[in-house]
Coordinates of C-alpha atoms in Angstrom, one line a residue:
X1 CA -0.1 -0.5 0.0
X2 CA 2.4 2.3 1.4
X3 CA 5.1 1.6 -1.8
X4 CA 2.2 2.0 -4.7
X5 CA 0.9 5.7 -3.1
X6 CA 4.7 6.5 -2.9
X7 CA 4.8 5.7 -6.5
X8 CA 1.8 7.2 -7.5
X9 CA 2.4 10.7 -5.8
X10 CA 5.6 11.0 -7.7
X11 CA 4.2 10.7 -10.9
X12 CA 3.3 13.9 -13.1
X13 CA -0.4 15.1 -13.3
X14 CA -1.0 14.3 -16.6
X15 CA 0.1 10.5 -15.8
X16 CA -2.0 10.4 -12.3
X17 CA -4.6 12.3 -15.1
X18 CA -4.5 9.1 -17.4
X19 CA -4.8 6.9 -14.7
X20 CA -7.8 8.5 -13.7
X21 CA -9.5 8.5 -16.9
X22 CA -8.6 4.6 -17.4
X23 CA -10.5 3.4 -14.3
X24 CA -13.7 5.7 -15.0
X25 CA -13.8 3.7 -18.2
X26 CA -13.4 1.0 -17.0
X27 CA -15.9 1.6 -14.3
X28 CA -17.4 2.8 -17.1
X29 CA -17.8 -0.4 -18.7
X30 CA -18.5 -2.5 -15.5
X31 CA -21.5 -0.4 -15.2
X32 CA -23.0 -0.6 -18.8
X33 CA -22.8 -4.3 -19.1
X34 CA -24.1 -5.2 -15.1
X35 CA -27.1 -3.0 -16.2
X36 CA -27.6 -4.7 -19.8
X37 CA -26.9 -8.4 -18.0
X38 CA -29.3 -7.5 -15.3
X39 CA -32.4 -6.0 -17.7
X40 CA -32.1 -8.9 -20.1
X41 CA -31.5 -11.6 -17.1
X42 CA -29.2 -13.4 -18.8
X43 CA -25.8 -13.0 -19.8
X44 CA -26.1 -14.2 -23.3
X45 CA -27.0 -10.6 -24.8
X46 CA -25.4 -8.7 -27.6
X47 CA -24.4 -4.7 -27.0
X48 CA -23.1 -3.6 -30.4
X49 CA -19.9 -2.0 -30.1
X50 CA -20.8 1.1 -31.9
X51 CA -23.4 1.8 -29.0
X52 CA -20.8 1.1 -26.1
X53 CA -18.0 3.5 -28.5
X54 CA -21.1 6.3 -28.8
X55 CA -22.2 6.0 -25.1
X56 CA -18.7 6.1 -23.4
X57 CA -17.6 9.1 -26.2
X58 CA -20.4 11.0 -24.9
X59 CA -20.0 10.3 -21.6
X60 CA -16.3 11.4 -21.1
X61 CA -17.3 14.8 -23.1
X62 CA -19.8 15.6 -20.4
X63 CA -17.4 14.7 -18.0
X64 CA -14.7 17.0 -19.5
X65 CA -17.3 19.8 -19.9
X66 CA -18.5 19.8 -16.0
X67 CA -14.4 20.3 -15.8
X68 CA -14.2 17.4 -13.7
X69 CA -10.9 16.0 -15.6
X70 CA -9.5 19.9 -15.3
X71 CA -10.2 20.3 -10.8
X72 CA -7.2 19.3 -8.4
X73 CA -8.7 16.2 -6.9
X74 CA -7.9 17.7 -3.5
X75 CA -10.0 20.4 -4.6
X76 CA -12.8 18.6 -5.0
X77 CA -15.8 20.3 -3.6
X78 CA -19.7 21.5 -3.5
X79 CA -19.2 23.3 -6.8
X80 CA -17.5 20.9 -8.6
X81 CA -20.6 18.4 -7.7
X82 CA -22.9 20.3 -8.7
X83 CA -21.2 20.8 -12.4
X84 CA -20.5 16.8 -12.4
X85 CA -24.3 16.2 -11.5
X86 CA -25.2 18.9 -14.4
X87 CA -23.4 17.0 -16.9
X88 CA -24.7 13.4 -15.7
X89 CA -28.2 14.9 -16.4
X90 CA -28.1 16.2 -19.7
X91 CA -25.7 13.0 -20.5
X92 CA -28.9 10.8 -19.8
X93 CA -31.4 13.2 -21.8
X94 CA -29.0 12.7 -24.5
X95 CA -29.0 8.9 -24.5
X96 CA -32.4 8.9 -24.2
X97 CA -33.3 11.0 -27.3
X98 CA -30.6 8.9 -29.3
X99 CA -31.0 5.7 -28.1
X100 CA -34.2 4.9 -30.9
X101 CA -32.0 5.6 -33.6
X102 CA -28.7 4.7 -32.4
X103 CA -27.6 2.8 -29.6
X104 CA -30.5 0.2 -29.1
X105 CA -30.2 -0.1 -25.2
X106 CA -33.4 -1.3 -23.0
X107 CA -34.5 2.1 -21.4
X108 CA -34.6 1.2 -18.2
X109 CA -30.8 1.5 -18.5
X110 CA -29.6 5.5 -19.0
X111 CA -30.7 6.6 -15.7
X112 CA -29.0 4.0 -13.8
X113 CA -26.0 4.1 -15.1
X114 CA -26.0 7.6 -14.7
X115 CA -26.8 6.8 -11.4
X116 CA -24.6 4.5 -10.2
X117 CA -21.8 6.1 -12.2
X118 CA -22.3 9.2 -10.2
X119 CA -21.9 7.7 -7.2
X120 CA -18.4 5.9 -8.2
X121 CA -17.1 9.5 -9.6
X122 CA -18.0 10.8 -6.3
X123 CA -16.7 8.3 -3.2
X124 CA -13.7 8.1 -5.6
X125 CA -12.8 11.8 -5.5
X126 CA -13.5 11.7 -2.3
X127 CA -11.7 9.3 -1.0
X128 CA -8.7 10.0 -3.4
X129 CA -8.9 13.4 -1.4
X130 CA -8.7 11.9 1.9
X131 CA -5.6 10.0 0.3
X132 CA -4.2 13.1 -0.5
X133 CA -4.3 15.2 2.0
X134 CA -3.1 12.2 4.3
X135 CA -0.3 10.8 2.3
X136 CA 2.4 11.5 4.4
X137 CA 0.5 10.5 7.1
X138 CA -0.3 6.7 5.6
X139 CA 3.7 7.4 4.3
X140 CA 5.1 7.4 7.3
X141 CA 5.1 4.2 9.1
X142 CA 3.3 4.1 12.6
X143 CA 5.1 4.1 16.0
X144 CA 4.4 1.1 18.3
X145 CA 4.1 2.4 21.9
X146 CA 3.9 1.4 25.0
X147 CA 2.4 3.2 28.1
X148 CA 4.2 2.4 31.5
X149 CA 1.5 3.2 34.0
X150 CA -2.1 3.3 33.7
X151 CA -3.4 5.7 36.2
X152 CA -4.9 8.8 35.5
X153 CA -1.5 10.3 33.6
X154 CA -1.7 7.1 31.8
X155 CA -4.6 7.5 31.1
X156 CA -4.6 11.3 30.0
X157 CA -1.3 10.2 27.8
X158 CA -3.1 7.7 26.3
X159 CA -6.4 9.8 25.3
X160 CA -4.1 12.5 23.5
X161 CA -1.9 9.9 21.3
X162 CA -5.3 7.7 20.3
X163 CA -6.1 9.8 17.8
X164 CA -2.5 10.4 16.6
X165 CA -1.7 9.5 13.2
X166 CA 2.1 8.6 13.4
X167 CA 1.6 6.6 17.2
X168 CA -0.7 3.4 18.3
X169 CA -0.6 2.7 22.0
X170 CA -0.4 -1.1 21.9
X171 CA -0.6 -1.4 25.2
X172 CA -0.4 -1.1 29.2
X173 CA 2.6 -1.9 31.4
X174 CA 1.8 -2.2 35.3
X175 CA 3.6 -3.5 38.5
X176 CA -0.1 -4.2 39.8
X177 CA -1.3 -8.5 39.6
X178 CA -4.7 -7.0 39.7
X179 CA -4.6 -4.6 36.7
X180 CA -2.3 -7.1 34.5
X181 CA -4.6 -9.1 32.0
X182 CA -6.9 -6.6 31.8
X183 CA -7.7 -4.0 29.3
X184 CA -8.3 -0.7 29.1
X185 CA -10.2 1.0 26.6
X186 CA -9.3 -2.1 24.6
X187 CA -5.7 -2.2 25.2
X188 CA -4.3 -4.9 26.7
X189 CA -2.6 -4.2 30.0
X190 CA 1.2 -5.7 30.3
X191 CA 2.8 -7.5 33.2
X192 CA 6.5 -5.1 33.6
X193 CA 7.8 -9.3 33.6
X194 CA 6.5 -9.5 29.6
X195 CA 8.3 -6.9 28.5
X196 CA 11.0 -8.6 27.2
X197 CA 8.5 -11.0 25.5
X198 CA 6.0 -8.1 25.1
X199 CA 8.5 -5.3 23.2
X200 CA 9.9 -7.5 20.3
X201 CA 6.4 -9.5 19.7
X202 CA 4.5 -5.8 19.4
X203 CA 7.4 -4.7 18.0
X204 CA 7.3 -1.6 20.3
X205 CA 9.4 1.1 19.5
X206 CA 9.0 3.5 22.3
X207 CA 7.7 3.4 25.8
X208 CA 6.5 6.5 27.7
X209 CA 6.5 6.3 31.4
X210 CA 3.6 7.8 32.8
X211 CA 4.2 7.6 36.4
X212 CA 4.7 11.1 37.4
X213 CA 4.7 10.9 41.4
X214 CA 7.1 8.1 41.6
X215 CA 10.7 8.3 43.5
X216 CA 13.4 8.6 41.9
X217 CA 15.0 5.1 42.6
X218 CA 11.9 3.6 42.0
X219 CA 11.7 5.4 38.4
X220 CA 15.5 4.5 38.0
X221 CA 15.0 0.2 38.6
X222 CA 12.0 0.8 35.8
X223 CA 14.8 2.5 33.7
X224 CA 17.1 -0.8 34.1
X225 CA 14.4 -2.9 33.3
X226 CA 14.2 -0.9 29.9
X227 CA 17.3 -0.6 29.2
X228 CA 19.0 -3.8 27.7
X229 CA 15.3 -3.7 25.5
X230 CA 17.2 -1.6 22.8
X231 CA 13.7 0.8 22.8
X232 CA 13.4 4.4 23.0
X233 CA 12.1 5.9 26.5
X234 CA 10.5 8.8 27.4
X235 CA 8.6 10.6 30.4
X236 CA 5.8 12.8 31.4
X237 CA 7.1 15.9 33.8
X238 CA 7.0 15.1 37.7
X239 CA 3.4 15.4 39.6
X240 CA 4.1 19.0 40.8
X241 CA 4.6 20.8 36.7
X242 CA 1.4 18.7 35.9
X243 CA -0.7 21.5 37.8
X244 CA -3.5 21.8 35.3
X245 CA -5.0 18.2 35.2
X246 CA -4.3 17.3 31.6
X247 CA -1.8 15.9 29.9
X248 CA -0.3 16.5 25.9
X249 CA 2.0 15.2 23.7
X250 CA 4.0 18.2 24.0
X251 CA 4.6 17.5 28.0
X252 CA 6.7 14.1 26.6
X253 CA 10.5 14.6 27.9
X254 CA 13.3 12.7 27.7
X255 CA 14.3 10.6 30.7
X256 CA 16.0 13.0 33.7
X257 CA 19.4 12.3 33.4
X258 CA 18.9 12.0 37.5
X259 CA 16.9 9.2 36.9
X260 CA 19.9 7.5 35.3
X261 CA 22.0 8.6 38.2
X262 CA 19.5 7.3 40.9
X263 CA 19.6 9.0 43.8
X264 CA 16.7 11.1 45.5
X265 CA 16.7 14.5 45.6
X266 CA 17.0 15.6 49.9
X267 CA 13.9 17.8 50.7
X268 CA 15.9 21.5 51.4
X269 CA 16.1 22.7 55.5
X270 CA 13.4 25.8 55.1
X271 CA 15.2 27.8 57.9
X272 CA 18.5 27.5 56.0
X273 CA 17.1 28.6 52.8
X274 CA 15.4 32.0 54.5
X275 CA 18.6 32.5 57.4
X276 CA 20.7 34.6 54.3
X277 CA 18.3 35.9 52.1
X278 CA 14.9 36.6 53.6
X279 CA 14.4 40.5 54.1
X280 CA 18.1 41.0 53.3
X281 CA 19.6 42.7 50.5
X282 CA 21.4 39.8 48.1
X283 CA 23.9 40.5 45.8
X284 CA 24.7 37.3 43.2
X285 CA 28.4 37.5 41.0
X286 CA 28.1 36.0 37.9
X287 CA 24.5 36.1 38.2
X288 CA 23.8 35.1 34.1
X289 CA 26.1 32.1 34.7
X290 CA 24.5 28.4 35.1
X291 CA 24.9 28.3 38.6
X292 CA 24.7 32.1 39.5
X293 CA 21.1 32.4 37.5
X294 CA 19.7 28.8 39.0
X295 CA 20.7 31.2 42.3
X296 CA 19.3 33.9 41.2
X297 CA 16.0 31.8 40.6
X298 CA 15.9 30.4 43.9
X299 CA 16.9 33.5 45.8
X300 CA 13.6 35.0 44.4
X301 CA 11.3 32.4 45.9
X302 CA 12.8 33.6 49.7
X303 CA 11.2 37.2 49.9
X304 CA 14.3 38.9 49.4
X305 CA 14.3 43.1 50.0
X306 CA 16.3 43.1 46.4
X307 CA 19.0 41.4 44.5
X308 CA 21.9 43.3 42.6
X309 CA 23.1 40.9 39.7
X310 CA 26.6 41.7 39.0
X311 CA 27.8 40.1 35.6
X312 CA 30.3 40.5 32.9
X313 CA 28.5 39.6 29.9
X314 CA 26.3 42.7 28.8
X315 CA 23.2 39.7 26.7
X316 CA 23.9 37.3 30.2
X317 CA 23.0 40.4 32.6
X318 CA 19.9 41.2 29.8
X319 CA 18.6 37.6 29.8
X320 CA 18.9 36.8 33.5
X321 CA 17.2 40.3 34.7
X322 CA 14.2 39.8 32.0
X323 CA 13.5 36.4 33.3
X324 CA 13.6 37.5 37.1
X325 CA 11.3 40.6 36.4
X326 CA 9.2 38.3 34.5
X327 CA 8.8 35.6 37.5
X328 CA 9.2 38.5 40.4
X329 CA 7.7 41.7 38.8
X330 CA 7.4 43.4 42.2
X331 CA 10.8 42.2 43.5
X332 CA 13.6 45.5 43.0
X333 CA 16.3 44.1 41.0
X334 CA 19.6 45.8 40.3
X335 CA 21.3 44.7 37.2
X336 CA 25.2 46.3 37.0
X337 CA 27.2 45.7 34.2
X338 CA 31.2 44.8 35.8
X339 CA 34.3 42.6 36.6
X340 CA 35.0 41.1 40.1
X341 CA 38.3 42.2 39.8
X342 CA 36.6 46.2 39.9
X343 CA 36.9 46.2 43.9
X344 CA 36.6 49.7 44.2
X345 CA 33.0 49.2 41.9
X346 CA 32.4 46.2 44.3
X347 CA 32.6 48.2 47.6
X348 CA 30.5 51.3 45.9
X349 CA 27.4 48.6 45.1
X350 CA 27.7 46.5 48.4
X351 CA 27.9 50.3 50.7
X352 CA 25.3 51.9 48.5
X353 CA 22.8 49.4 48.6
X354 CA 23.7 47.6 52.3
X355 CA 24.3 44.2 50.6
X356 CA 24.0 41.6 53.6
X357 CA 24.6 38.2 51.6
X358 CA 27.1 37.7 48.6
X359 CA 27.3 34.4 46.9
X360 CA 29.7 35.1 44.6
X361 CA 29.6 32.4 41.8
X362 CA 31.6 34.8 38.7
X363 CA 34.7 32.1 37.3
X364 CA 35.9 30.6 34.8
X365 CA 35.4 27.1 35.0
X366 CA 36.2 25.2 31.6
X367 CA 39.1 23.6 32.6
X368 CA 41.4 23.3 28.9
X369 CA 40.6 27.0 27.8
X370 CA 41.8 28.3 31.4
X371 CA 44.7 26.1 30.9
X372 CA 45.8 28.0 27.5
X373 CA 44.7 30.8 29.4
X374 CA 46.2 30.8 32.5
X375 CA 46.6 34.5 33.6
X376 CA 43.0 35.5 32.9
X377 CA 41.6 32.5 34.8
X378 CA 44.2 33.3 37.8
X379 CA 43.0 36.7 37.7
X380 CA 39.0 36.4 37.0
X381 CA 39.4 33.4 39.7
X382 CA 42.1 33.8 42.5
X383 CA 42.5 37.7 42.3
X384 CA 38.8 38.4 41.3
X385 CA 37.7 36.3 44.6
X386 CA 39.9 38.1 47.0
X387 CA 38.9 41.7 45.8
X388 CA 34.8 40.4 45.8
X389 CA 35.8 38.8 49.6
X390 CA 37.6 42.4 50.6
X391 CA 35.4 44.4 49.0
X392 CA 32.2 42.9 51.4
X393 CA 34.7 42.7 54.8
X394 CA 35.2 46.2 53.5
X395 CA 31.8 47.0 53.5
X396 CA 30.2 45.3 56.5
X397 CA 28.3 42.9 54.5
X398 CA 27.4 39.7 57.0
X399 CA 27.8 36.8 54.9
X400 CA 30.3 36.1 51.7
X401 CA 29.7 32.7 50.0
X402 CA 32.0 31.4 47.5
X403 CA 31.1 28.9 44.6
X404 CA 34.4 26.1 44.8
X405 CA 34.4 22.9 42.9
X406 CA 35.8 19.8 43.4
X407 CA 38.6 20.3 41.0
X408 CA 40.3 22.5 43.9
X409 CA 41.1 19.3 45.3
X410 CA 44.6 18.2 44.5
X411 CA 44.3 19.9 40.5
X412 CA 46.3 19.0 37.5
X413 CA 44.8 22.1 36.2
X414 CA 45.1 25.5 36.4
X415 CA 41.4 26.0 36.7
X416 CA 41.4 23.7 40.1
X417 CA 44.4 25.7 41.3
X418 CA 42.7 28.8 41.0
X419 CA 39.5 27.8 42.6
X420 CA 41.8 26.3 45.4
X421 CA 43.9 30.0 45.9
X422 CA 40.5 31.5 45.7
X423 CA 39.3 29.5 48.7
X424 CA 43.0 30.5 50.6
X425 CA 42.1 33.7 50.3
X426 CA 38.3 33.7 51.9
X427 CA 39.8 31.1 54.8
X428 CA 42.8 33.7 55.3
X429 CA 40.3 37.2 55.3
X430 CA 38.2 34.9 57.9
X431 CA 41.0 34.0 60.3
X432 CA 41.5 37.5 61.2
X433 CA 41.2 38.6 64.4
X434 CA 38.6 41.9 63.5
X435 CA 36.6 40.2 60.4
X436 CA 33.0 40.5 60.9
X437 CA 32.0 39.1 57.6
X438 CA 31.1 35.5 58.3
X439 CA 32.8 33.7 55.1
X440 CA 32.1 30.2 53.5
X441 CA 33.0 27.8 50.8
X442 CA 30.6 25.6 48.8
X443 CA 32.9 22.7 47.0
X444 CA 31.2 20.4 44.6
X445 CA 31.3 18.7 41.3
X446 CA 29.9 18.5 37.8
X447 CA 26.2 20.1 37.9
X448 CA 23.9 18.4 34.6
X449 CA 22.9 21.0 32.1
X450 CA 25.1 23.8 32.9
X451 CA 27.2 25.3 29.9
X452 CA 29.8 22.7 29.1
X453 CA 27.9 19.7 30.6
X454 CA 28.4 16.0 28.6
X455 CA 24.8 15.5 28.3
X456 CA 23.1 17.8 26.2
X457 CA 26.1 17.1 24.0
X458 CA 25.7 13.2 23.9
X459 CA 22.4 13.7 23.4
X460 CA 22.6 16.1 20.2
X461 CA 25.4 13.8 19.2
X462 CA 23.3 10.7 19.6
X463 CA 20.1 12.8 17.7
X464 CA 22.2 13.3 14.7
X465 CA 23.7 9.8 14.5
X466 CA 27.3 10.7 15.3
X467 CA 29.9 9.1 17.3
X468 CA 29.5 10.2 21.3
X469 CA 32.9 11.2 22.4
X470 CA 34.7 10.4 25.7
X471 CA 37.6 11.2 26.9
X472 CA 38.4 8.2 28.5
X473 CA 37.1 4.9 29.3
X474 CA 38.1 5.5 33.1
X475 CA 37.0 9.2 33.5
X476 CA 34.4 9.3 36.3
X477 CA 32.9 12.6 37.6
X478 CA 30.2 13.3 40.3
X479 CA 26.8 14.5 39.0
X480 CA 24.1 17.0 40.6
X481 CA 21.3 19.0 38.6
X482 CA 21.8 23.0 39.1
X483 CA 18.7 23.7 41.2
X484 CA 19.7 21.3 43.8
X485 CA 23.5 22.7 43.8
X486 CA 21.7 26.2 44.3
X487 CA 19.8 24.9 47.1
X488 CA 22.3 23.1 48.8
X489 CA 24.9 26.2 48.3
X490 CA 22.4 28.6 50.4
X491 CA 21.6 25.9 52.9
X492 CA 25.3 25.5 53.5
X493 CA 25.8 29.3 53.7
X494 CA 23.8 29.8 56.5
X495 CA 25.4 26.7 58.1
X496 CA 28.9 28.8 58.1
X497 CA 30.8 30.3 61.2
X498 CA 34.0 31.4 59.5
X499 CA 36.4 29.9 56.8
X500 CA 34.3 26.9 56.6
X501 CA 34.8 24.5 53.7
X502 CA 31.7 22.8 52.8
X503 CA 31.5 19.9 50.4
X504 CA 27.9 18.4 48.9
X505 CA 27.8 14.6 48.7
X506 CA 27.1 14.1 45.4
X507 CA 26.5 10.3 45.3
X508 CA 28.5 7.8 44.0
X509 CA 31.0 9.3 40.8
X510 CA 29.8 7.7 37.3
X511 CA 31.6 6.0 34.1
X512 CA 30.9 8.8 31.8
X513 CA 31.3 5.6 29.6
X514 CA 28.4 3.7 31.2
X515 CA 26.7 7.6 31.3
X516 CA 27.0 7.2 27.6
X517 CA 26.1 3.9 26.8
X518 CA 22.9 4.1 29.2
X519 CA 21.9 7.8 26.8
X520 CA 22.1 5.4 24.0
X521 CA 20.2 2.5 25.2
X522 CA 17.4 4.8 26.0
X523 CA 17.2 6.3 22.6
X524 CA 16.1 2.9 21.7
X525 CA 19.8 2.1 20.0
X526 CA 22.8 0.3 20.7
X527 CA 26.4 1.5 21.2
X528 CA 29.1 0.2 18.8
X529 CA 31.8 -1.4 20.9
X530 CA 35.5 -1.1 19.4
X531 CA 36.1 -3.7 16.6
X532 CA 32.8 -4.5 17.0
X533 CA 30.4 -5.2 13.7
X534 CA 26.9 -4.2 14.9
X535 CA 25.7 -1.3 17.0
X536 CA 24.0 2.1 16.3
X537 CA 26.2 4.2 17.7
X538 CA 30.0 4.6 17.9
X539 CA 31.9 5.4 21.2
X540 CA 35.5 7.8 20.4
X541 CA 37.8 8.5 22.6
X542 CA 39.6 11.5 22.3
X543 CA 42.0 10.8 25.3
X544 CA 42.2 13.6 28.1
X545 CA 42.2 17.2 27.5
X546 CA 45.2 19.4 29.3
X547 CA 44.6 19.3 32.7
X548 CA 41.8 17.0 32.6
X549 CA 42.1 14.2 35.9
X550 CA 40.4 10.7 35.3
X551 CA 38.6 11.1 38.8
X552 CA 37.9 14.1 40.9
X553 CA 37.5 14.1 44.7
X554 CA 35.6 16.4 47.5
X555 CA 38.5 16.1 50.2
X556 CA 41.7 16.2 50.8
X557 CA 41.5 14.2 53.3
X558 CA 38.3 11.6 53.5
X559 CA 39.0 11.6 57.4
X560 CA 38.3 15.6 57.4
X561 CA 35.2 15.9 56.9
X562 CA 32.5 16.0 59.1
X563 CA 28.3 15.7 58.9
X564 CA 26.3 19.1 59.4
X565 CA 22.5 19.3 59.9
X566 CA 22.1 18.5 56.7
X567 CA 22.4 15.0 55.5
X568 CA 24.5 16.0 52.1
X569 CA 26.2 19.2 53.1
X570 CA 29.4 17.7 55.2
X571 CA 32.2 20.4 56.7
X572 CA 36.0 19.9 55.9
X573 CA 38.5 21.6 58.1
X574 CA 41.4 21.6 55.5
X575 CA 45.2 23.3 55.3
X576 CA 45.0 27.5 55.4
X577 CA 47.8 29.7 55.0
X578 CA 48.4 33.5 56.7
X579 CA 46.7 36.4 54.9
X580 CA 49.9 38.1 54.0
X581 CA 51.7 34.8 52.5
X582 CA 48.3 34.8 50.2
X583 CA 48.2 38.4 49.3
X584 CA 51.7 38.3 48.3
X585 CA 50.8 35.3 46.0
X586 CA 47.9 37.4 44.7
X587 CA 50.3 40.3 43.9
X588 CA 52.4 38.0 42.2
X589 CA 49.8 37.0 39.8
X590 CA 48.8 40.3 39.1
X591 CA 52.1 42.0 39.0
X592 CA 53.0 39.3 36.2
X593 CA 49.7 39.1 34.6
X594 CA 51.0 41.1 31.2
X595 CA 54.0 39.2 31.2
X596 CA 54.4 36.2 30.0
X597 CA 58.1 35.4 31.2
X598 CA 56.3 35.7 34.6
X599 CA 54.3 32.3 34.1
X600 CA 57.3 30.0 35.3
X601 CA 57.8 31.9 38.8
X602 CA 53.4 31.7 39.1
X603 CA 53.4 28.0 38.3
X604 CA 56.3 27.1 41.1
X605 CA 53.9 28.9 43.9
X606 CA 51.4 27.7 42.7
X607 CA 52.6 23.7 43.3
X608 CA 54.0 25.3 46.7
X609 CA 50.9 26.4 47.7
X610 CA 48.1 23.7 46.2
X611 CA 48.3 20.5 47.7
X612 CA 48.9 17.9 44.5
X613 CA 49.1 20.4 41.7
X614 CA 51.7 19.5 39.3
X615 CA 52.0 22.3 36.3
X616 CA 51.3 21.3 32.5
X617 CA 53.4 21.4 30.0
X618 CA 51.2 22.7 27.1
X619 CA 51.1 26.0 28.1
X620 CA 54.4 26.6 29.2
X621 CA 55.4 28.4 26.2
X622 CA 54.1 30.1 22.9
X623 CA 55.6 27.9 20.6
X624 CA 54.1 24.7 22.1
X625 CA 51.3 25.8 21.9
X626 CA 52.0 26.6 18.0
X627 CA 53.9 23.1 18.2
X628 CA 49.9 21.2 19.4
X629 CA 47.5 22.5 16.6
X630 CA 46.3 20.5 14.1
X631 CA 48.3 20.6 11.1
X632 CA 46.7 21.6 7.6
X633 CA 47.3 18.7 5.0

């Protein structure tokens, strides 16, 4: 059917008209001979060829005059219906008038002939118009779908899909034995234990998880059942997002990557969330970045008195300001375009608006980029943090929270070392006897969905059928969602006593190659193993980038971590340096920021002050950078 329709659709218009006229002629012959046989009650009758030719010729003449063969099929309408009806009425009159002289057919034949021919012409054109209007649907193969869950969300999803031309629900899946074997709207309910049999038998291409209220760990167990079955898996949003009680096809989304990592989010502790924000003047540096912007989204929900956004990128500042104003039209928001290196401006802002709390999220975080731009990274991440923290101290800010990274622990790159120096600077300021600002440092790993995250990159590569690029088969990372990380940052900042380093417990580290494979499986595809002939998506190992580690750590010494009131927040006790030493190091960085020949001395100092740091050789000299550039063919 589909093959024939595809061939017919591709023919030029004159050939389509020829096919239509030929089919009409066949029907004319059939109708005329059928009526003759019925009238004479015998198949043994004689109808002169001359009479047949005259009838068929007259029929075509009147049909052409009515415009039937000039009209495009898909526009067949009531006006054409009237024209054809009039043409056939005139045809019947002509046949009656010439019958006794030329045709010699029974007088009871012409009217039924015209009537049956009209029925054919009308029904055939209606059918052809339907096929033409829906030929894309007919030519497109239908996707068989299983809905996992037969509750209200599953039923709503089924109702949205049942009239969809491309998708067909072939069953529900349930874990409740009381429902298994029954039918919902004529569709069978299968047990989850039958998935391995049902999916290939019913040629299922997609499973939709309609279980919005289950926990993340329960969702992960279901996903693990589906992973080896090579079927695409999608999900409806969590229950809190389905506020209108209806479910649309557009609500279906890719499986949340945190469902693959399998940790249920821990509810925040309300008084820690509000402590540094409610009815206070709050300032966020790097407000347009991945973490900074999410901090702002969380802050506006906690009733601050005023929110100040500091951002270096004009577009990022504009975007987050517009978003926040739309979400909180009654909140006063101050957008400030500038750098954390401008200490005088920072002090002016903090003093003018009497800032109570600063969340310092401004940083360069991309390891390979900072590795080949070490001075810029050190100035922004280390010196910028010191100047921002010093401005907060000089302006009487109550709380200063530095957002750090797991890459600051035994770093193999300048980015991690620069963040460790930033931590040392805040700790040194906090250790001053006259310090009234409470400094807290919050350290966590990769956040899903941030700029540079592997997840959107993997999704894009899978969607385009491209190989997935992983740096190393053994590389592992910690993961956390941006909203969860932002909430924990806010809560950790409220727990500080002065110079505390807080670690966010991010669960078990995940092998990036395993994450890539799971994403491929849940897209209904299979990874192609090295030297294997079968599989859909290649996984290519590109090698560790400059300064990258196989794994990240959150603590310099696992024994130095102590639990807090929040189950996912750990307080660490780590080595510190005096303010004078740290300021000397920062001054060295500042003095050499415009002198490439001073890099060696700075790296030597980093190796002294940052435990575990060893310089990379790729950026030591400009000629080495040139030597590492790809050669043209």
